[in-house]
PDB file of C-alpha atoms and ligand atoms in Angstrom:
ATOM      1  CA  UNK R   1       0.000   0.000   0.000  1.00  0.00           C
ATOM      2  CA  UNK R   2       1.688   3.849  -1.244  1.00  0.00           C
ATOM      3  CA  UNK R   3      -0.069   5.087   1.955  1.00  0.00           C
ATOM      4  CA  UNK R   4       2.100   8.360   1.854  1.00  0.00           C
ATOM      5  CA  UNK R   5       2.737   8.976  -2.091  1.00  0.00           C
ATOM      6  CA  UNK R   6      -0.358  11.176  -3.523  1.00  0.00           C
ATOM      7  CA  UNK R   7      -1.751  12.314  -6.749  1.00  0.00           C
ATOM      8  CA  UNK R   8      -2.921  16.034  -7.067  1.00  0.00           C
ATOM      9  CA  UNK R   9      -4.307  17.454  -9.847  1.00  0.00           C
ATOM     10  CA  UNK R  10      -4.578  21.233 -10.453  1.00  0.00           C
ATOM     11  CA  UNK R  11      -7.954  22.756 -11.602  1.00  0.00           C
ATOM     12  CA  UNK R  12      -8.759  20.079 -13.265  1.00  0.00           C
ATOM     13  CA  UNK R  13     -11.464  20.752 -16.224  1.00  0.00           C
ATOM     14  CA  UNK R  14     -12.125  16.786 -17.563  1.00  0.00           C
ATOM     15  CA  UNK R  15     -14.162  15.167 -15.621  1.00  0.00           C
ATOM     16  CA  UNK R  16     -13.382  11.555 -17.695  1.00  0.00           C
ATOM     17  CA  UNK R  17      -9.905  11.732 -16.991  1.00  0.00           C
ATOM     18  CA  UNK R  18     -10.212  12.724 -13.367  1.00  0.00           C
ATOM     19  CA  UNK R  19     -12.535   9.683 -12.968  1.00  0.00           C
ATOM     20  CA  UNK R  20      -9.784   7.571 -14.379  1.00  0.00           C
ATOM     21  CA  UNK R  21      -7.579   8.651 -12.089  1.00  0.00           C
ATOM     22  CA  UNK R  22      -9.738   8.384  -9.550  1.00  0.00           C
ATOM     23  CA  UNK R  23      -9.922   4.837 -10.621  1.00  0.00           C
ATOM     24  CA  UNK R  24      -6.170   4.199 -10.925  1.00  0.00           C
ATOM     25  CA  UNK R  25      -5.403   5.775  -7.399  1.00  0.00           C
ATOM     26  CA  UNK R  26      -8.185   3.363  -5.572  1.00  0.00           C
ATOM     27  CA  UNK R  27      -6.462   0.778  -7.301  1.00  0.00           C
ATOM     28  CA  UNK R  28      -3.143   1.728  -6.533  1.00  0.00           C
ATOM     29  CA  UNK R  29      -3.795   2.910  -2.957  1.00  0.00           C
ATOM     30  CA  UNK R  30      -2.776   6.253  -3.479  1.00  0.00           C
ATOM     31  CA  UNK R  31      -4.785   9.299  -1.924  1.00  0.00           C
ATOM     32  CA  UNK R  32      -5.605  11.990  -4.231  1.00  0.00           C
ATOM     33  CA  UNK R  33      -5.875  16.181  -3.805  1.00  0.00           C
ATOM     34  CA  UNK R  34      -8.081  18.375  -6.220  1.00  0.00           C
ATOM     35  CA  UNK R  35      -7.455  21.688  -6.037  1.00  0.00           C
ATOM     36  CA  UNK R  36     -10.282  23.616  -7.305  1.00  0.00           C
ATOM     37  CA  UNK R  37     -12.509  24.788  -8.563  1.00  0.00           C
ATOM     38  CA  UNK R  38     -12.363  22.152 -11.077  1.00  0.00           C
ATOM     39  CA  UNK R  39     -13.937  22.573 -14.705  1.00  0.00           C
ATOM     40  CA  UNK R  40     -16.853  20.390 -13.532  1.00  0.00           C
ATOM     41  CA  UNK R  41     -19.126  19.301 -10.532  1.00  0.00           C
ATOM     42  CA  UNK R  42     -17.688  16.014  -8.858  1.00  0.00           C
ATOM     43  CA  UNK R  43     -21.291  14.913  -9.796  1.00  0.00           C
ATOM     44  CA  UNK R  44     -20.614  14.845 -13.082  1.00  0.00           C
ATOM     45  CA  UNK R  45     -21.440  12.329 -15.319  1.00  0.00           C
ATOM     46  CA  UNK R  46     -18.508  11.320 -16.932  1.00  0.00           C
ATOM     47  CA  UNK R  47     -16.753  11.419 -14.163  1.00  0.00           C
ATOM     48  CA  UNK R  48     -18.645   8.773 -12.528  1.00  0.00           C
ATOM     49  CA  UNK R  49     -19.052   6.549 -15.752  1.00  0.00           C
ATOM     50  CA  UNK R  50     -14.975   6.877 -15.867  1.00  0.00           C
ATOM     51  CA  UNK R  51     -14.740   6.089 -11.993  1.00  0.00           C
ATOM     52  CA  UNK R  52     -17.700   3.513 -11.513  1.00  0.00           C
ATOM     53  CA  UNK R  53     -17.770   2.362  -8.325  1.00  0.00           C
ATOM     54  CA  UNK R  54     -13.886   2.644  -7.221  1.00  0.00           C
ATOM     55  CA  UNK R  55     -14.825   6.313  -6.850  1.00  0.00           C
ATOM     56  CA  UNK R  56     -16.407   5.208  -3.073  1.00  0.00           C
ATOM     57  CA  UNK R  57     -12.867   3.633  -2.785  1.00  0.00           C
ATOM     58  CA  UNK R  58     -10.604   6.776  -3.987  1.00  0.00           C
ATOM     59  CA  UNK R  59      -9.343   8.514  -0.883  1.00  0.00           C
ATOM     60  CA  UNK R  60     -10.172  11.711  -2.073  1.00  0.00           C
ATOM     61  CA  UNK R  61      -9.145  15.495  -0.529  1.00  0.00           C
ATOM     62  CA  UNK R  62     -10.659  18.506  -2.084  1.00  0.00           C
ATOM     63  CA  UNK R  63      -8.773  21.624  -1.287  1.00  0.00           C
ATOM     64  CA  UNK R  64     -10.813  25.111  -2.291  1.00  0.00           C
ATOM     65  CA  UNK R  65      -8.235  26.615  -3.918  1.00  0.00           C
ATOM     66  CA  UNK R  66      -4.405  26.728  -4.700  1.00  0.00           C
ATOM     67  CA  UNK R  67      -3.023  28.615  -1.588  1.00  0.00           C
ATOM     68  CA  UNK R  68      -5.266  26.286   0.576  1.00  0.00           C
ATOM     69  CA  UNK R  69      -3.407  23.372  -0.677  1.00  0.00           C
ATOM     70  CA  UNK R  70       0.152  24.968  -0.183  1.00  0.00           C
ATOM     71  CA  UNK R  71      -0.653  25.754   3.184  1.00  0.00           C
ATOM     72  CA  UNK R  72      -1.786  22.100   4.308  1.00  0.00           C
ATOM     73  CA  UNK R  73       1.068  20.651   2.027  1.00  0.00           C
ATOM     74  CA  UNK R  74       3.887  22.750   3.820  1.00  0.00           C
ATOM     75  CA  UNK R  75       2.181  21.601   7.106  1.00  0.00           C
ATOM     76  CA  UNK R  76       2.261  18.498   6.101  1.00  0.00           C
ATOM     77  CA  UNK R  77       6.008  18.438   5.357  1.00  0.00           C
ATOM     78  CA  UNK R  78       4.927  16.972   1.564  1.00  0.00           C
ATOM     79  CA  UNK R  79       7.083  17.729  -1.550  1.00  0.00           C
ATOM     80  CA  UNK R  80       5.591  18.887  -4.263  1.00  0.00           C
ATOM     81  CA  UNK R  81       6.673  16.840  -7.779  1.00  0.00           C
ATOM     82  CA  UNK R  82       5.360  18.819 -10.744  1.00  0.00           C
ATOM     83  CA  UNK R  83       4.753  17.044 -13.923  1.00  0.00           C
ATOM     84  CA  UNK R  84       5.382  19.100 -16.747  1.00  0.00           C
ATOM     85  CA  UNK R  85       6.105  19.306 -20.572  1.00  0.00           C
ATOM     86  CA  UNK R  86       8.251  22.758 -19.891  1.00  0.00           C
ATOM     87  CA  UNK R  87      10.220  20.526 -17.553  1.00  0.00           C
ATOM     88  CA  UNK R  88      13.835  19.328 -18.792  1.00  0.00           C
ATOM     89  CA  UNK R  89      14.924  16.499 -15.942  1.00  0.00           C
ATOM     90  CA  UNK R  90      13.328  12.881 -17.374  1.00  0.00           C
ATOM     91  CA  UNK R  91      11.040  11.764 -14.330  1.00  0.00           C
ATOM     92  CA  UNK R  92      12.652   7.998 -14.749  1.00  0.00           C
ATOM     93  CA  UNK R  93      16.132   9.851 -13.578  1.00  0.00           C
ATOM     94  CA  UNK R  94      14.247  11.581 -10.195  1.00  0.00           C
ATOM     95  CA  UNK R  95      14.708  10.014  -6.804  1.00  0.00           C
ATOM     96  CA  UNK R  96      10.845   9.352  -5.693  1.00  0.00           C
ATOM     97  CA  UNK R  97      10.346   9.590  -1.787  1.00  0.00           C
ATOM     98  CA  UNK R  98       7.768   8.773   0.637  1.00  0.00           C
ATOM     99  CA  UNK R  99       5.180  11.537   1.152  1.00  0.00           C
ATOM    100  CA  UNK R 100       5.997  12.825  -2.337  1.00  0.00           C
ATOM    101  CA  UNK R 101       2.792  14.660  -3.870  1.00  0.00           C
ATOM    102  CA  UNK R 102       3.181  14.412  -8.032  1.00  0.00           C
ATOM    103  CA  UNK R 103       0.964  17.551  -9.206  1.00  0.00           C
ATOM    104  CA  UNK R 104      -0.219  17.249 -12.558  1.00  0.00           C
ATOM    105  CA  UNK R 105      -1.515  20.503 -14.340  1.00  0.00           C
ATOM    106  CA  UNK R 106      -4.629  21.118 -15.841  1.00  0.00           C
ATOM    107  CA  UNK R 107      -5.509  19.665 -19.776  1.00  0.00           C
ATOM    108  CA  UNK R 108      -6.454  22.981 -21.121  1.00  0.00           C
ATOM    109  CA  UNK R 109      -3.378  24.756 -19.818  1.00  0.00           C
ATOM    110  CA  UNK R 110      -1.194  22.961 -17.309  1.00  0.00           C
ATOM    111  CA  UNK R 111      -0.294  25.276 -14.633  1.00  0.00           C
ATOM    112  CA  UNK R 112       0.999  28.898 -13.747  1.00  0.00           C
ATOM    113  CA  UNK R 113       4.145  30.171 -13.588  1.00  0.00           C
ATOM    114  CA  UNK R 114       3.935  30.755  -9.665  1.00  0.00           C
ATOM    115  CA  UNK R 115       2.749  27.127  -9.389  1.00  0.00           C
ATOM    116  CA  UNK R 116       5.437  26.242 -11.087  1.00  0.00           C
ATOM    117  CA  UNK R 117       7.732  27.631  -9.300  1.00  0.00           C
ATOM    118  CA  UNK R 118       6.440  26.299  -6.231  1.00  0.00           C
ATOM    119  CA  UNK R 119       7.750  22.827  -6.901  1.00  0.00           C
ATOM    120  CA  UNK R 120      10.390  21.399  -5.615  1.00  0.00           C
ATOM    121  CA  UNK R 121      10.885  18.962  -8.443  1.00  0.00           C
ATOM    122  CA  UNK R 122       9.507  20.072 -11.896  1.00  0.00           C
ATOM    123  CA  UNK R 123       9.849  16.694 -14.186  1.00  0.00           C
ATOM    124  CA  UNK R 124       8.905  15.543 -17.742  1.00  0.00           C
ATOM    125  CA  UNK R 125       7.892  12.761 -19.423  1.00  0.00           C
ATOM    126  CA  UNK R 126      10.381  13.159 -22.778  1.00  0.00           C
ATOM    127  CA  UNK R 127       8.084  12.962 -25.941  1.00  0.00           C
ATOM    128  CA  UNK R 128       8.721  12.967 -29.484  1.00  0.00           C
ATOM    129  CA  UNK R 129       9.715  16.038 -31.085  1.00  0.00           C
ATOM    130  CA  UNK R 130       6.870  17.623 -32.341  1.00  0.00           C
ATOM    131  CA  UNK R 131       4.474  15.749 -29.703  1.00  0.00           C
ATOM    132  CA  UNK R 132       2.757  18.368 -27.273  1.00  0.00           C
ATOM    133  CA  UNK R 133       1.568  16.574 -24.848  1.00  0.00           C
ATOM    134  CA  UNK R 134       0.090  12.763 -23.421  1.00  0.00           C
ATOM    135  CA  UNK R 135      -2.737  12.653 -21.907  1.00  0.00           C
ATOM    136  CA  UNK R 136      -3.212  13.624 -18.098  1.00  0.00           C
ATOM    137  CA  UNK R 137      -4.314  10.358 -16.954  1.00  0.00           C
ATOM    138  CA  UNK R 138      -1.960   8.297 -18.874  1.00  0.00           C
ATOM    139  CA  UNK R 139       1.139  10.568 -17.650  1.00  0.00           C
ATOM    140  CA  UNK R 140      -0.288   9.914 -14.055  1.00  0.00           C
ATOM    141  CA  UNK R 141       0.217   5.913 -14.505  1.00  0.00           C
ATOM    142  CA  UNK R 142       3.306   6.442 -15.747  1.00  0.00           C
ATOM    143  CA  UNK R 143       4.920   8.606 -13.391  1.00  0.00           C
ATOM    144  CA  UNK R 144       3.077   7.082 -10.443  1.00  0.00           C
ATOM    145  CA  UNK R 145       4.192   3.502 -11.642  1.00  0.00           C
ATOM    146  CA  UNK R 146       7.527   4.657 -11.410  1.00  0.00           C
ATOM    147  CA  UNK R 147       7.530   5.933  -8.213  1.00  0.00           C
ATOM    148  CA  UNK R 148       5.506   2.757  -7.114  1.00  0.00           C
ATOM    149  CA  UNK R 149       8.535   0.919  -8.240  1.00  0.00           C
ATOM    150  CA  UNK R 150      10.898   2.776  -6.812  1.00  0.00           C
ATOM    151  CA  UNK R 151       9.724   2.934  -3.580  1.00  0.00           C
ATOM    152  CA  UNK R 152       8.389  -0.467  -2.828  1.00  0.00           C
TER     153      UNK R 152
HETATM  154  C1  LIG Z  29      -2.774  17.699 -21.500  1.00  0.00           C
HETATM  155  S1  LIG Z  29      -1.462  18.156 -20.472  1.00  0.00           S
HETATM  156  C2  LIG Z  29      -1.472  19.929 -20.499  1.00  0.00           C
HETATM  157  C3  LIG Z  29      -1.126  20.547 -21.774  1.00  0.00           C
HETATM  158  C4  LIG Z  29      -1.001  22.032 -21.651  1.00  0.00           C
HETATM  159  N1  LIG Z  29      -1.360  22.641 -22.907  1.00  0.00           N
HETATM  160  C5  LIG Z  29       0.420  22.439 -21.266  1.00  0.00           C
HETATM  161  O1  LIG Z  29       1.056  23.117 -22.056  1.00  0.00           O
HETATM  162  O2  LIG Z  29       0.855  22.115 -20.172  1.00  0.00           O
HETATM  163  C6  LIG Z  29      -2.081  17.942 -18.830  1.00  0.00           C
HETATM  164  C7  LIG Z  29      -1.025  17.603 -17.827  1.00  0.00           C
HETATM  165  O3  LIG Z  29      -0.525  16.305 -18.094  1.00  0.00           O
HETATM  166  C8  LIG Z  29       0.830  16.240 -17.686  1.00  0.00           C
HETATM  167  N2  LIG Z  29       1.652  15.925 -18.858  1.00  0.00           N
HETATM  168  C9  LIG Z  29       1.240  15.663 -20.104  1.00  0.00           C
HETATM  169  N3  LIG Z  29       2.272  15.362 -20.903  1.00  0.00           N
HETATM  170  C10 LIG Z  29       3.380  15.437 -20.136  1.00  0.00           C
HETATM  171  C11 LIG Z  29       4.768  15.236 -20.375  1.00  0.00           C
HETATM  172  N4  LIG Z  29       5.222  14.889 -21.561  1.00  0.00           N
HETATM  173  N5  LIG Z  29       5.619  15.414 -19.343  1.00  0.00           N
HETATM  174  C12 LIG Z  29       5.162  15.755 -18.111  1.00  0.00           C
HETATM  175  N6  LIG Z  29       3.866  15.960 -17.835  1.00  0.00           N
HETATM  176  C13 LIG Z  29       2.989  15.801 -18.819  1.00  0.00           C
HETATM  177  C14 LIG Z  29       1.186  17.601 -17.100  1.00  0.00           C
HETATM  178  O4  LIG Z  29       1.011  17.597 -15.710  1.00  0.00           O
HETATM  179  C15 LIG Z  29       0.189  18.502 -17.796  1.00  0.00           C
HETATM  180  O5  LIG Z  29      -0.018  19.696 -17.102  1.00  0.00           O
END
């Protein structure tokens, strides 16, 4: 069980793919933080057709908003792990520790340059040249699996 590694996502504004992950991090035992407001209610539709019933299982935290978040992560003693395609350092060359959060940015847009900066890690998944970006869900089962190996 990856009782202490988390997923966040930031502002998220797909509610299939945050089903999915939803889905994957029940699976996976891995708690998740939305930082909102999201692009959609958690009621949503798709969300719940992504997440079936696994989304009773997903250990879920909503935070209201971005500086919410910081302050209960910095309480928390959590690093924060950015995913991000304007990141240079491959994530399979990172050293993954307990209580690491992996923030993924939002599909329309990623995240903001203070958010950014805010990281303590900012990592990317290396694509083909012209590629501009893989989807949010998939790059959370990669980068999580990697961690997952890492650290058990
Ligand atoms: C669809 S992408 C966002 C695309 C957005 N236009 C941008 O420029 O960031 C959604 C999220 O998935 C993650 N992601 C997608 N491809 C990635 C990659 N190659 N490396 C790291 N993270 C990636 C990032 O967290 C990103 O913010």
């Amino acid at each position: 069980m990856n009782g202490r590694l988390r997923i966040a996502l930031y502002q998220p504004d797909i509610a299939g793919n945050t089903g999915t992950i939803l889905r994957l991090a029940a699976c996976l035992g891995l708690g998740v933080d939305i930082i909102e407001p999201a692009g959609f209610p958690l009621s949503d539709k798709a969300l719940k057709r992504a997440g079936m019933d696994y989304l009773e299982m997903a250990a879920l935290t909503r935070h209201l908003d971005w500086n919410t978040f910081e302050d209960w992560r910095k309480e928390d003693g959590r690093r924060l792990v950015l995913l991000s395609t304007r990141a240079t350092t491959p994530y399979t060359s990172f050293s993954f520790a307990d209580g690491d959060i992996l923030l993924f940015g939002r599909e329309s847009a990623g995240v903001p340059d203070p958010v950014h900066q805010a990281a303590d890690a900012r990592l990317t998944i290396p694509m083909q040249g012209t590629a501009r970006s893989i989807n949010v869900a998939l790059s959370v089962a990669m980068v999580a699996g990697e961690a997952i190996r890492q650290l058990e």
